Amino acid sequence: MRVAVGIDLGGTFIKGAVIDEEGRLLVKEEVPTEAGNGADSILRRIEQLTRRLIVASDVRANEVVGLGIGIPGFIDSSRGVAEEVINIGWRDVPVIAPLRSWLQMPVFMENDANLAALGEAWVGAGRGYRTALCITLGTGVGGGIIIDGKVLQGASHMAGEIGHLVLDPLGAPCNCGHFGCLETVSSATGVVRLARERIEKGEQTQLTLQQLTAADVFAAAERHDLLAQAVVQEAAQTLGRGLAIAANLINPDVIVIGGGMARAGETLFKPVREAFSAYALRRVASATTLVPALLGNDAGVVGAGKLALYP
Amino acid sequence: MRVAVGIDLGGTFIKGAVIDEEGRLLVKEEVPTEAGNGADSILRRIEQLTRRLIVASDVRANEVVGLGIGIPGFIDSSRGVAEEVINIGWRDVPVIAPLRSWLQMPVFMENDANLAALGEAWVGAGRGYRTALCITLGTGVGGGIIIDGKVLQGASHMAGEIGHLVLDPLGAPCNCGHFGCLETVSSATGVVRLARERIEKGEQTQLTLQQLTAADVFAAAERHDLLAQAVVQEAAQTLGRGLAIAANLINPDVIVIGGGMARAGETLFKPVREAFSAYALRRVASATTLVPALLGNDAGVVGAGKLALYP
């Protein structure tokens, strides 16, 4: 048996798992990131987590082929360095060299959104398709493109940044510094913003401004709240057009949609599919299946394992 | 020496060339397509052109490794069939089987825009880069994506259709049936349309409506004609945003811009680069070089040769 350890480094938790050649998750564990203690402390936590996972999985040491790590920021994999990871305060932190030296095994790194995409394409909703676009609808919108089982890295590991397609140059400001990016509308944050703006204008609704979440908006839309339905329609239209644009460019066999907002199910998927078909070229739309993600929060560690098993 | 024959099938002419392993064009010739005579006649012209090119190139028969053909429409390469080629009236025409049988050599086919991209990425302006987006600005806007020397085919050979990104859902109608596609603005046709609309509104200009071409508009912009400058700015803004969207998705090392409109040089490239940088993520923009194409009308046959030499 060959297995790998997959690590998904996040701002709050470090998730880890042992993944076998078939993409099965043998054991998993998560520990707090405690980003405030600095880079060396985080790398040591990754080392210790890796060792514990290997022991817990009951595999022989020589069956572990390597460690894959998803980094929530900008990386330079040729140097093995995390160049900029805003939510844990890293700048030019060497990742591969120390972990390889401590653990005495091959270590691989990739952007975390790309690894979540790789996981879904490998053994999740994208299984069996050659070209997959996998996106995650959360506070932002992340994405990755998988072609024949490999992450499309592009020139600087930035491929798949679907959240920052400027769909409306006169739109709302985005964290990236531009205006009208897809994620200003079609993320959980975007949905809440759109609902707030309409509530503040005095439109009729069951929703209230206090602690308003995207889930509230989708639930209200299902109860036929007109304001909520208009917001869902706007978010779905924009997402459908963004996906159509991406599909005209990469002509994927499958588009996998995950993240918290995807839990809204057909309330979201139905209008997204309609907008997608309305904006993609006919032959592109007819070649593409839009499906919900299957792996949930495990997608990142599964993809990290895949990266180490089949680099 | 290994060589291949590259064929670029067009609505008016069939272009052919013998290409060597280094991408050099040994001989070339073009013949009229005479599409009205039907599919069999066109395939026979391709056969005869291939035979003449091999003789003219003075290579030995066993040095010819195969034939590559660019088709200006929709193909199914697994079945070797041109599914729909509107400008020569083809529907479900078998291409690979008859030519392989007549010529007794391997035959490969691909969409013509993808092969022009492959040619530029191989030995043109994209040489030496791993990920290339190559576009052609003509009456429409075509494109292809080349990754590690291979065409990104996608699910149905439709990848790279940058001309049909819906950038403005309220924009002008496009031949594809949608509204506001990139090529309704940033093609030669789009530039003429924008100029016409402004002239008809009575804006001051040196331009006249008779036989107005995109080249006239660019020439007038260089002479500081305000209407022409506004049109060029609009076409460049839209193209720059479309390229930024494509770059955020595939993070190319290089974007190669060819076609008749690219002859406008810096009058076009300068505002396109500015818009590109304004709309692409900073790390994407800084990784990408925008350059003019080098191979001109030969890109297609060179790419077709590459396809047969390195399938």
Coordinates of C-alpha atoms in Angstrom, one line a residue:
Chain A
M1 CA 0.0 0.0 0.0
R2 CA 1.1 3.6 -0.8
V3 CA -0.3 6.4 1.3
A4 CA 0.4 10.1 1.7
V5 CA -0.3 12.7 4.3
G6 CA -2.4 15.7 3.2
I7 CA -2.4 18.9 5.1
D8 CA -4.8 21.8 4.6
L9 CA -3.3 24.9 6.3
G10 CA -6.0 27.4 7.3
G11 CA -6.1 30.6 9.3
T12 CA -7.8 29.0 12.3
F13 CA -7.2 25.2 11.9
I14 CA -4.6 22.9 10.4
K15 CA -6.4 19.9 9.0
G16 CA -4.5 16.7 8.2
A17 CA -5.4 13.2 6.9
V18 CA -3.7 10.1 5.6
I19 CA -5.0 9.3 2.1
D20 CA -4.5 6.1 0.3
E21 CA -3.9 5.5 -3.5
E22 CA -7.7 5.2 -4.1
G23 CA -8.4 8.6 -2.4
R24 CA -9.7 7.0 0.8
L25 CA -9.2 9.0 3.9
L26 CA -7.8 6.6 6.5
V27 CA -7.5 8.9 9.5
K28 CA -7.9 12.7 10.0
E29 CA -7.3 15.2 12.7
E30 CA -7.3 19.0 13.1
V31 CA -5.3 21.3 15.4
P32 CA -5.5 25.0 15.9
T33 CA -3.2 27.0 13.7
E34 CA -2.3 29.6 16.5
A35 CA -0.9 31.8 13.8
G36 CA 0.2 34.4 16.4
N37 CA 3.0 32.1 17.5
G38 CA 4.9 32.6 14.2
A39 CA 5.9 30.6 11.2
D40 CA 8.3 28.2 12.9
S41 CA 5.6 27.2 15.4
I42 CA 3.1 26.5 12.6
L43 CA 5.6 24.4 10.7
R44 CA 6.4 22.4 13.8
R45 CA 2.7 21.8 14.4
I46 CA 2.4 20.5 10.8
E47 CA 5.4 18.2 11.5
Q48 CA 3.9 16.8 14.7
L49 CA 0.4 16.4 13.2
T50 CA 2.0 14.5 10.3
R51 CA 3.8 12.1 12.7
R52 CA 0.7 11.5 14.8
L53 CA -1.4 10.9 11.6
I54 CA 1.1 8.3 10.4
V55 CA 1.1 6.5 13.8
A56 CA -2.7 6.6 14.0
S57 CA -3.2 5.3 10.4
D58 CA -1.3 2.1 11.3
V59 CA 0.7 2.1 8.1
R60 CA 4.3 1.1 7.9
A61 CA 6.7 4.1 7.6
N62 CA 7.9 2.9 4.2
E63 CA 4.4 3.0 2.8
V64 CA 4.2 6.8 3.3
V65 CA 5.3 8.3 0.0
G66 CA 5.2 11.9 1.0
L67 CA 3.5 15.0 2.4
G68 CA 1.3 17.4 0.4
I69 CA 0.4 20.9 1.9
G70 CA -2.2 23.4 0.8
I71 CA -1.3 27.0 1.5
P72 CA -4.0 29.7 1.7
G73 CA -2.0 32.2 -0.2
F74 CA 0.7 32.9 -2.8
I75 CA 3.4 30.3 -3.3
D76 CA 6.5 29.7 -5.3
S77 CA 6.7 25.9 -5.5
S78 CA 10.0 25.9 -7.4
R79 CA 11.7 27.5 -4.4
G80 CA 9.4 25.7 -1.9
V81 CA 8.4 29.1 -0.4
A82 CA 5.1 30.6 0.8
E83 CA 5.5 34.1 -0.6
E84 CA 2.5 35.8 1.0
V85 CA -0.2 34.3 3.2
I86 CA -2.2 37.2 4.5
N87 CA -4.4 35.5 7.0
I88 CA -1.5 33.9 9.0
G89 CA 0.9 36.8 8.4
W90 CA 3.5 34.9 6.3
R91 CA 6.0 36.5 3.9
D92 CA 8.6 34.5 2.1
V93 CA 8.5 31.5 4.5
P94 CA 10.4 28.4 3.4
V95 CA 8.0 25.4 3.8
I96 CA 9.4 22.5 1.8
A97 CA 13.0 22.5 3.0
P98 CA 12.4 22.4 6.8
L99 CA 9.6 19.9 6.6
R100 CA 11.5 17.6 4.3
S101 CA 14.5 17.8 6.6
W102 CA 12.5 17.1 9.8
L103 CA 10.3 14.4 8.3
Q104 CA 12.8 12.8 5.8
M105 CA 10.2 12.5 3.1
P106 CA 9.2 14.3 -0.1
V107 CA 7.1 17.4 0.5
F108 CA 4.9 19.1 -2.0
M109 CA 2.9 22.4 -1.8
E110 CA 0.2 24.0 -3.8
N111 CA -2.4 26.8 -3.4
D112 CA -5.3 25.5 -1.1
A113 CA -8.1 26.3 -3.6
N114 CA -6.2 24.3 -6.3
L115 CA -5.9 21.3 -3.9
A116 CA -9.6 21.4 -3.0
A117 CA -10.3 21.3 -6.7
L118 CA -7.8 18.5 -7.2
G119 CA -9.5 16.5 -4.4
E120 CA -13.0 16.9 -5.9
A121 CA -11.7 16.1 -9.4
W122 CA -10.0 13.0 -8.2
V123 CA -12.5 11.2 -6.0
G124 CA -15.4 13.7 -5.6
A125 CA -18.0 15.2 -7.9
G126 CA -15.5 15.6 -10.7
R127 CA -14.3 11.9 -10.7
G128 CA -14.0 10.5 -14.2
Y129 CA -14.0 13.8 -16.1
R130 CA -10.9 15.0 -17.9
T131 CA -11.3 18.7 -17.6
A132 CA -12.8 20.1 -14.4
L133 CA -13.4 23.6 -13.0
C134 CA -14.1 23.4 -9.2
I135 CA -15.2 26.4 -7.3
T136 CA -15.9 27.1 -3.6
L137 CA -18.5 29.7 -2.7
G138 CA -17.6 31.0 0.8
T139 CA -16.9 34.4 2.1
G140 CA -15.0 34.7 -1.2
V141 CA -15.1 32.6 -4.3
G142 CA -12.1 30.3 -4.9
G143 CA -11.4 28.0 -7.8
G144 CA -9.1 25.6 -9.4
I145 CA -8.8 24.0 -12.8
I146 CA -7.8 20.3 -13.1
I147 CA -6.8 18.9 -16.5
D148 CA -6.1 15.1 -16.8
G149 CA -5.6 14.8 -13.1
K150 CA -3.1 17.7 -12.7
V151 CA -3.6 21.2 -11.3
L152 CA -3.4 23.9 -13.9
Q153 CA -0.8 26.0 -12.2
G154 CA -0.2 28.7 -14.7
A155 CA 2.8 31.0 -14.6
S156 CA 2.5 31.7 -10.8
H157 CA 0.0 29.2 -9.3
M158 CA -2.7 31.8 -9.8
A159 CA -4.9 29.9 -12.3
G160 CA -8.5 29.4 -11.4
E161 CA -9.0 32.8 -9.6
I162 CA -12.6 32.9 -10.8
G163 CA -13.6 35.1 -7.8
H164 CA -11.8 38.1 -9.3
L165 CA -13.2 38.1 -12.8
V166 CA -14.2 41.7 -13.3
L167 CA -17.8 41.2 -14.6
D168 CA -19.0 44.7 -13.9
P169 CA -16.4 47.4 -14.0
L170 CA -18.9 49.8 -12.3
G171 CA -19.7 47.3 -9.6
A172 CA -19.0 47.2 -5.8
P173 CA -15.4 47.5 -4.5
C174 CA -13.6 44.2 -3.9
N175 CA -10.9 43.3 -1.3
C176 CA -8.4 42.9 -4.3
G177 CA -8.6 46.6 -5.0
H178 CA -10.7 46.3 -8.2
F179 CA -14.5 46.8 -8.7
G180 CA -17.2 44.5 -9.7
C181 CA -15.4 41.2 -9.2
L182 CA -17.6 38.1 -9.3
E183 CA -17.1 37.5 -5.6
T184 CA -18.6 40.9 -4.7
V185 CA -21.9 39.5 -5.8
S186 CA -21.8 35.7 -5.9
S187 CA -20.2 34.9 -2.5
A188 CA -21.9 34.6 0.9
T189 CA -20.5 38.1 1.6
G190 CA -22.0 39.4 -1.7
V191 CA -25.4 37.9 -1.0
V192 CA -25.5 39.5 2.4
R193 CA -24.4 42.9 0.9
L194 CA -27.1 42.8 -1.8
A195 CA -29.8 41.9 0.8
R196 CA -28.7 44.6 3.2
E197 CA -28.8 47.2 0.4
R198 CA -32.3 46.3 -0.5
I199 CA -33.5 46.2 3.1
E200 CA -32.0 49.6 3.8
K201 CA -33.8 50.9 0.7
G202 CA -37.0 49.8 2.5
E203 CA -38.0 46.9 0.2
Q204 CA -40.6 44.5 1.7
T205 CA -39.1 41.4 3.3
Q206 CA -39.2 38.9 6.2
L207 CA -35.5 39.4 6.6
T208 CA -33.9 41.7 9.2
L209 CA -30.5 43.4 9.2
Q210 CA -29.4 41.8 12.5
Q211 CA -26.9 38.9 12.0
L212 CA -28.1 38.4 8.5
T213 CA -26.4 35.5 6.8
A214 CA -26.4 34.1 3.2
A215 CA -28.2 31.0 4.6
D216 CA -31.0 33.3 5.9
V217 CA -31.4 34.8 2.4
F218 CA -31.6 31.5 0.7
A219 CA -34.1 30.2 3.3
A220 CA -36.3 33.3 2.8
A221 CA -36.1 32.8 -1.0
E222 CA -37.5 29.3 -0.5
R223 CA -40.3 30.8 1.5
H224 CA -41.0 33.1 -1.5
D225 CA -39.7 36.3 0.1
L226 CA -39.5 38.6 -2.9
L227 CA -36.4 40.5 -1.8
A228 CA -34.5 37.3 -1.0
Q229 CA -35.6 35.9 -4.4
A230 CA -34.3 38.9 -6.2
V231 CA -30.9 38.7 -4.4
V232 CA -30.6 35.0 -5.1
Q233 CA -31.5 35.7 -8.8
E234 CA -28.8 38.4 -9.0
A235 CA -26.1 36.2 -7.4
A236 CA -27.0 33.3 -9.6
Q237 CA -27.1 35.3 -12.8
T238 CA -23.6 36.7 -12.1
L239 CA -22.2 33.3 -11.1
G240 CA -23.8 31.7 -14.2
R241 CA -22.3 34.3 -16.4
G242 CA -18.9 34.0 -14.7
L243 CA -19.0 30.2 -15.2
A244 CA -20.0 30.6 -18.8
I245 CA -17.1 32.9 -19.4
A246 CA -14.7 30.3 -17.7
A247 CA -16.3 27.5 -19.7
N248 CA -15.9 29.3 -23.1
L249 CA -12.2 29.6 -22.2
I250 CA -11.5 26.1 -20.9
N251 CA -14.4 24.1 -22.1
P252 CA -14.7 21.9 -19.0
D253 CA -16.4 18.5 -18.9
V254 CA -17.7 19.3 -15.4
I255 CA -18.1 22.3 -13.1
V256 CA -18.1 21.4 -9.4
I257 CA -19.6 23.9 -7.0
G258 CA -18.9 23.6 -3.3
G259 CA -18.6 25.7 -0.2
G260 CA -21.2 26.8 2.3
M261 CA -23.4 28.6 -0.2
A262 CA -23.7 25.4 -2.3
R263 CA -25.8 23.9 0.5
A264 CA -28.7 26.0 -0.8
G265 CA -29.0 23.2 -3.4
E266 CA -31.5 23.7 -6.2
T267 CA -32.5 27.1 -5.0
L268 CA -29.0 28.2 -6.2
F269 CA -28.2 25.5 -8.8
K270 CA -31.4 25.9 -10.9
P271 CA -30.9 29.6 -11.7
V272 CA -27.2 29.2 -12.0
R273 CA -27.7 26.4 -14.6
E274 CA -30.2 28.7 -16.5
A275 CA -27.8 31.6 -16.6
F276 CA -24.9 29.4 -17.5
S277 CA -26.8 28.0 -20.5
A278 CA -27.9 31.5 -21.5
Y279 CA -24.3 32.9 -21.6
A280 CA -22.1 30.0 -22.7
L281 CA -21.7 29.0 -26.3
R282 CA -24.2 26.3 -27.1
R283 CA -21.6 23.7 -27.8
V284 CA -19.8 24.6 -24.6
A285 CA -22.9 24.5 -22.5
S286 CA -24.0 21.2 -23.9
A287 CA -20.6 19.6 -23.1
T288 CA -20.6 20.7 -19.4
T289 CA -22.3 19.3 -16.4
L290 CA -22.8 21.5 -13.3
V291 CA -22.8 19.5 -10.1
P292 CA -22.5 20.1 -6.3
A293 CA -19.3 19.1 -4.6
L294 CA -19.1 15.9 -2.6
L295 CA -16.1 16.0 -0.3
G296 CA -17.1 19.1 1.8
N297 CA -14.3 20.3 4.0
D298 CA -12.2 17.2 3.3
A299 CA -11.5 18.2 -0.4
G300 CA -8.4 20.1 0.6
V301 CA -6.6 17.3 2.5
V302 CA -7.7 14.7 -0.2
G303 CA -6.2 16.9 -2.9
A304 CA -3.0 17.4 -0.8
G305 CA -2.7 13.7 -0.5
K306 CA -3.2 13.3 -4.3
L307 CA -0.4 15.9 -4.9
A308 CA 2.0 13.8 -2.9
L309 CA 0.9 10.4 -4.2
Y310 CA 0.9 11.4 -7.9
P311 CA 3.1 14.5 -8.2
Chain B
M1 CA 15.1 14.5 -40.8
R2 CA 11.4 14.3 -39.8
V3 CA 8.9 16.6 -41.4
A4 CA 5.1 17.0 -41.5
V5 CA 2.6 18.5 -43.8
G6 CA 0.4 21.2 -42.2
I7 CA -2.9 22.2 -43.9
D8 CA -5.0 25.3 -42.9
L9 CA -8.4 24.9 -44.4
G10 CA -10.2 28.2 -44.9
G11 CA -13.4 29.3 -46.6
T12 CA -11.5 30.8 -49.6
F13 CA -8.1 29.2 -49.7
I14 CA -6.5 25.9 -48.5
K15 CA -3.0 26.8 -47.3
G16 CA -0.4 24.0 -47.0
A17 CA 3.3 23.8 -46.0
V18 CA 6.0 21.3 -45.1
I19 CA 7.3 21.9 -41.6
D20 CA 10.4 20.4 -40.1
E21 CA 11.1 19.4 -36.5
E22 CA 12.4 22.9 -35.7
G23 CA 9.2 24.6 -36.9
R24 CA 10.9 25.8 -40.2
L25 CA 8.6 26.1 -43.2
L26 CA 10.3 24.3 -46.1
V27 CA 7.8 25.0 -48.8
K28 CA 4.3 26.4 -48.9
E29 CA 1.5 26.7 -51.4
E30 CA -2.1 27.7 -51.4
V31 CA -5.0 26.7 -53.6
P32 CA -8.6 28.0 -53.8
T33 CA -11.0 26.0 -51.6
E34 CA -13.9 26.1 -54.1
A35 CA -16.3 25.1 -51.3
G36 CA -19.2 25.0 -53.8
N37 CA -17.9 21.7 -55.3
G38 CA -18.6 19.8 -52.1
A39 CA -16.7 18.0 -49.4
D40 CA -15.2 15.2 -51.5
S41 CA -13.7 17.7 -53.9
I42 CA -12.1 19.7 -51.0
L43 CA -10.7 16.6 -49.4
R44 CA -9.2 15.6 -52.8
R45 CA -7.6 19.1 -53.1
I46 CA -6.1 18.6 -49.7
E47 CA -4.7 15.2 -50.8
Q48 CA -3.3 16.6 -54.1
L49 CA -1.8 19.7 -52.3
T50 CA -0.2 17.4 -49.7
R51 CA 1.4 15.2 -52.5
R52 CA 2.7 18.3 -54.4
L53 CA 4.2 19.8 -51.2
I54 CA 6.0 16.6 -50.4
V55 CA 7.5 16.5 -53.9
A56 CA 8.4 20.2 -53.8
S57 CA 10.1 20.0 -50.4
D58 CA 12.5 17.4 -51.7
V59 CA 12.3 15.2 -48.6
R60 CA 12.2 11.4 -48.8
A61 CA 8.8 9.8 -48.4
N62 CA 9.8 8.0 -45.2
E63 CA 10.8 11.4 -43.6
V64 CA 7.1 12.6 -43.7
V65 CA 5.6 11.6 -40.4
G66 CA 2.1 12.7 -41.0
L67 CA -0.5 15.3 -42.0
G68 CA -2.1 17.9 -39.6
I69 CA -5.2 19.8 -40.6
G70 CA -6.8 22.9 -39.1
I71 CA -10.6 23.0 -39.5
P72 CA -12.4 26.3 -39.3
G73 CA -15.3 24.9 -37.3
F74 CA -16.4 22.3 -34.8
I75 CA -14.7 18.9 -34.9
D76 CA -14.8 15.6 -33.1
S77 CA -11.2 14.4 -33.3
S78 CA -12.0 11.0 -31.7
R79 CA -14.2 10.2 -34.6
G80 CA -12.1 12.1 -37.1
V81 CA -15.1 14.1 -38.2
A82 CA -15.7 17.8 -39.0
E83 CA -19.1 18.2 -37.3
E84 CA -20.1 21.6 -38.5
V85 CA -18.1 24.0 -40.6
I86 CA -20.4 26.8 -41.5
N87 CA -18.3 28.8 -44.0
I88 CA -17.7 25.7 -46.3
G89 CA -21.1 24.2 -45.6
W90 CA -19.9 20.9 -43.9
R91 CA -21.9 18.8 -41.6
D92 CA -20.5 15.5 -40.2
V93 CA -17.8 15.1 -42.8
P94 CA -15.3 12.4 -42.2
V95 CA -11.8 13.9 -42.6
I96 CA -9.2 11.6 -41.1
A97 CA -10.3 8.3 -42.6
P98 CA -10.3 9.2 -46.3
L99 CA -7.1 11.2 -46.1
R100 CA -5.3 8.5 -44.2
S101 CA -6.5 5.9 -46.7
W102 CA -5.5 8.0 -49.7
L103 CA -2.1 9.2 -48.4
Q104 CA -1.2 6.2 -46.3
M105 CA 0.1 8.3 -43.4
P106 CA -1.2 9.4 -39.9
V107 CA -3.6 12.3 -40.1
F108 CA -4.5 14.7 -37.2
M109 CA -7.1 17.4 -37.0
E110 CA -7.8 20.3 -34.7
N111 CA -9.7 23.6 -34.7
D112 CA -7.9 26.2 -36.8
A113 CA -7.7 28.9 -34.1
N114 CA -6.1 26.3 -31.8
L115 CA -3.5 25.4 -34.4
A116 CA -2.7 29.1 -35.0
A117 CA -2.1 29.3 -31.3
L118 CA 0.0 26.2 -31.3
G119 CA 2.2 27.6 -34.1
E120 CA 2.8 30.9 -32.3
A121 CA 3.5 29.1 -29.0
W122 CA 5.9 26.7 -30.7
V123 CA 8.1 28.9 -32.8
G124 CA 6.4 32.3 -32.8
A125 CA 6.0 35.0 -30.2
G126 CA 5.1 32.4 -27.5
R127 CA 8.3 30.4 -27.9
G128 CA 9.9 29.4 -24.6
Y129 CA 6.8 30.0 -22.4
R130 CA 5.0 27.2 -20.7
T131 CA 1.4 28.6 -20.7
A132 CA 0.3 30.7 -23.7
L133 CA -3.0 32.4 -24.6
C134 CA -2.9 33.3 -28.3
I135 CA -5.6 35.4 -29.9
T136 CA -6.4 36.6 -33.4
L137 CA -8.2 39.9 -33.9
G138 CA -9.9 39.7 -37.3
T139 CA -13.6 40.0 -38.3
G140 CA -14.1 38.0 -35.1
V141 CA -11.8 37.2 -32.2
G142 CA -10.4 33.7 -32.1
G143 CA -8.1 32.1 -29.5
G144 CA -6.3 29.1 -28.3
I145 CA -4.6 28.0 -25.1
I146 CA -1.3 26.1 -25.2
I147 CA 0.0 24.4 -22.1
D148 CA 3.4 22.7 -22.2
G149 CA 3.3 22.5 -25.9
K150 CA -0.2 21.0 -26.2
V151 CA -3.5 22.5 -27.3
L152 CA -5.9 22.7 -24.4
Q153 CA -8.8 21.0 -26.1
G154 CA -11.3 20.9 -23.3
A155 CA -14.4 18.7 -23.5
S156 CA -15.2 19.4 -27.2
H157 CA -12.3 21.3 -28.7
M158 CA -14.0 24.6 -27.8
A159 CA -11.4 25.9 -25.3
G160 CA -10.0 29.4 -26.0
E161 CA -13.3 30.9 -27.4
I162 CA -12.4 34.3 -26.0
G163 CA -14.4 36.1 -28.7
H164 CA -17.6 35.0 -27.1
L165 CA -17.0 36.0 -23.5
V166 CA -20.2 37.9 -22.6
L167 CA -18.6 41.0 -21.1
D168 CA -21.6 43.2 -21.3
P169 CA -25.0 41.4 -21.2
L170 CA -26.7 44.6 -22.4
G171 CA -24.3 45.0 -25.3
A172 CA -24.7 44.6 -29.1
P173 CA -26.0 41.4 -30.6
C174 CA -23.4 38.8 -31.7
N175 CA -23.5 36.2 -34.5
C176 CA -23.5 33.5 -31.8
G177 CA -26.9 34.6 -30.7
H178 CA -25.8 36.3 -27.4
F179 CA -25.3 39.9 -26.6
G180 CA -22.2 41.8 -25.6
C181 CA -19.6 39.2 -26.5
L182 CA -16.0 40.5 -26.6
E183 CA -15.9 40.3 -30.4
T184 CA -18.9 42.7 -30.8
V185 CA -16.5 45.4 -29.6
S186 CA -12.8 44.3 -29.9
S187 CA -12.8 42.9 -33.5
A188 CA -12.3 44.7 -36.8
T189 CA -16.1 44.4 -37.2
G190 CA -16.7 45.8 -33.7
V191 CA -14.4 48.8 -34.3
V192 CA -16.1 49.7 -37.5
R193 CA -19.5 49.4 -35.8
L194 CA -18.5 51.6 -33.0
A195 CA -17.1 54.2 -35.4
R196 CA -20.2 54.1 -37.6
E197 CA -22.5 54.6 -34.6
R198 CA -20.6 57.7 -33.5
I199 CA -20.4 59.1 -37.0
E200 CA -24.2 58.6 -37.5
K201 CA -24.7 60.5 -34.2
G202 CA -22.9 63.4 -35.8
E203 CA -19.7 63.4 -33.8
Q204 CA -16.8 65.4 -35.3
T205 CA -14.4 63.3 -37.2
Q206 CA -12.2 63.0 -40.3
L207 CA -13.7 59.6 -41.0
T208 CA -16.4 59.0 -43.5
L209 CA -18.9 56.2 -43.6
Q210 CA -18.0 54.9 -47.1
Q211 CA -15.9 51.7 -47.1
L212 CA -14.8 52.4 -43.5
T213 CA -12.3 49.9 -42.2
A214 CA -10.8 49.2 -38.8
A215 CA -7.4 50.2 -40.3
D216 CA -8.9 53.6 -41.2
V217 CA -10.1 54.1 -37.6
F218 CA -6.6 53.2 -36.2
A219 CA -4.9 55.5 -38.7
A220 CA -7.3 58.4 -37.8
A221 CA -6.6 57.7 -34.1
E222 CA -2.9 58.2 -34.7
R223 CA -3.7 61.5 -36.4
H224 CA -5.5 62.5 -33.1
D225 CA -9.0 62.2 -34.5
L226 CA -11.1 62.3 -31.3
L227 CA -13.9 60.0 -32.5
A228 CA -11.3 57.4 -33.7
Q229 CA -9.4 57.7 -30.4
A230 CA -12.6 57.1 -28.4
V231 CA -13.4 54.0 -30.5
V232 CA -9.9 52.6 -30.1
Q233 CA -10.0 53.3 -26.4
E234 CA -13.3 51.4 -26.1
A235 CA -12.1 48.4 -28.1
A236 CA -8.9 48.3 -26.1
Q237 CA -10.6 48.6 -22.7
T238 CA -12.9 45.7 -23.5
L239 CA -10.1 43.6 -24.9
G240 CA -7.9 44.4 -21.9
R241 CA -10.7 43.4 -19.5
G242 CA -11.4 40.2 -21.5
L243 CA -7.7 39.3 -21.4
A244 CA -7.5 40.0 -17.7
I245 CA -10.5 37.7 -17.1
A246 CA -8.8 35.0 -19.2
A247 CA -5.5 35.6 -17.3
N248 CA -7.1 35.3 -13.9
L249 CA -8.4 31.9 -15.0
I250 CA -5.4 30.4 -16.7
N251 CA -2.5 32.6 -15.4
P252 CA -0.6 32.6 -18.7
D253 CA 3.1 33.4 -19.0
V254 CA 2.4 35.1 -22.3
I255 CA -0.5 36.5 -24.3
V256 CA 0.2 36.6 -28.1
I257 CA -2.0 39.0 -30.1
G258 CA -2.2 38.6 -33.8
G259 CA -4.6 39.1 -36.7
G260 CA -5.1 42.2 -39.0
M261 CA -6.0 44.5 -36.1
A262 CA -2.8 43.8 -34.3
R263 CA -0.9 45.6 -37.1
A264 CA -2.1 48.8 -35.4
G265 CA 0.9 48.2 -33.1
E266 CA 1.3 50.4 -30.0
T267 CA -1.8 52.4 -30.9
L268 CA -3.6 49.2 -29.8
F269 CA -1.1 47.5 -27.5
K270 CA -0.5 50.4 -25.2
P271 CA -4.2 50.9 -24.1
V272 CA -4.7 47.1 -24.1
R273 CA -1.8 46.7 -21.7
E274 CA -3.1 49.5 -19.5
A275 CA -6.6 47.9 -19.3
F276 CA -5.1 44.5 -18.7
S277 CA -3.1 45.6 -15.7
A278 CA -6.1 47.5 -14.4
Y279 CA -8.4 44.5 -14.4
A280 CA -6.1 41.5 -13.8
L281 CA -5.0 40.5 -10.3
R282 CA -1.7 42.1 -9.5
R283 CA 0.2 38.8 -9.3
V284 CA -1.4 37.6 -12.5
A285 CA -0.6 40.8 -14.4
S286 CA 3.0 40.8 -13.3
A287 CA 3.5 37.2 -14.5
T288 CA 2.1 37.9 -18.0
T289 CA 3.8 39.4 -21.1
L290 CA 1.6 40.8 -23.9
V291 CA 3.3 40.6 -27.3
P292 CA 2.4 40.8 -31.0
A293 CA 2.3 37.6 -33.0
L294 CA 5.2 36.8 -35.2
L295 CA 4.1 34.2 -37.7
G296 CA 1.3 36.1 -39.5
N297 CA -0.8 33.9 -41.8
D298 CA 1.7 31.0 -41.5
A299 CA 0.7 30.3 -37.8
G300 CA -2.0 27.9 -38.8
V301 CA 0.1 25.6 -41.1
V302 CA 3.0 25.7 -38.6
G303 CA 0.7 24.6 -35.8
A304 CA -0.8 21.9 -38.0
G305 CA 2.7 20.6 -38.7
K306 CA 3.5 20.6 -35.0
L307 CA 0.3 18.6 -34.3
A308 CA 1.5 15.9 -36.7
L309 CA 5.1 16.0 -35.6
Y310 CA 4.4 15.9 -31.8
P311 CA 0.9 14.5 -31.4

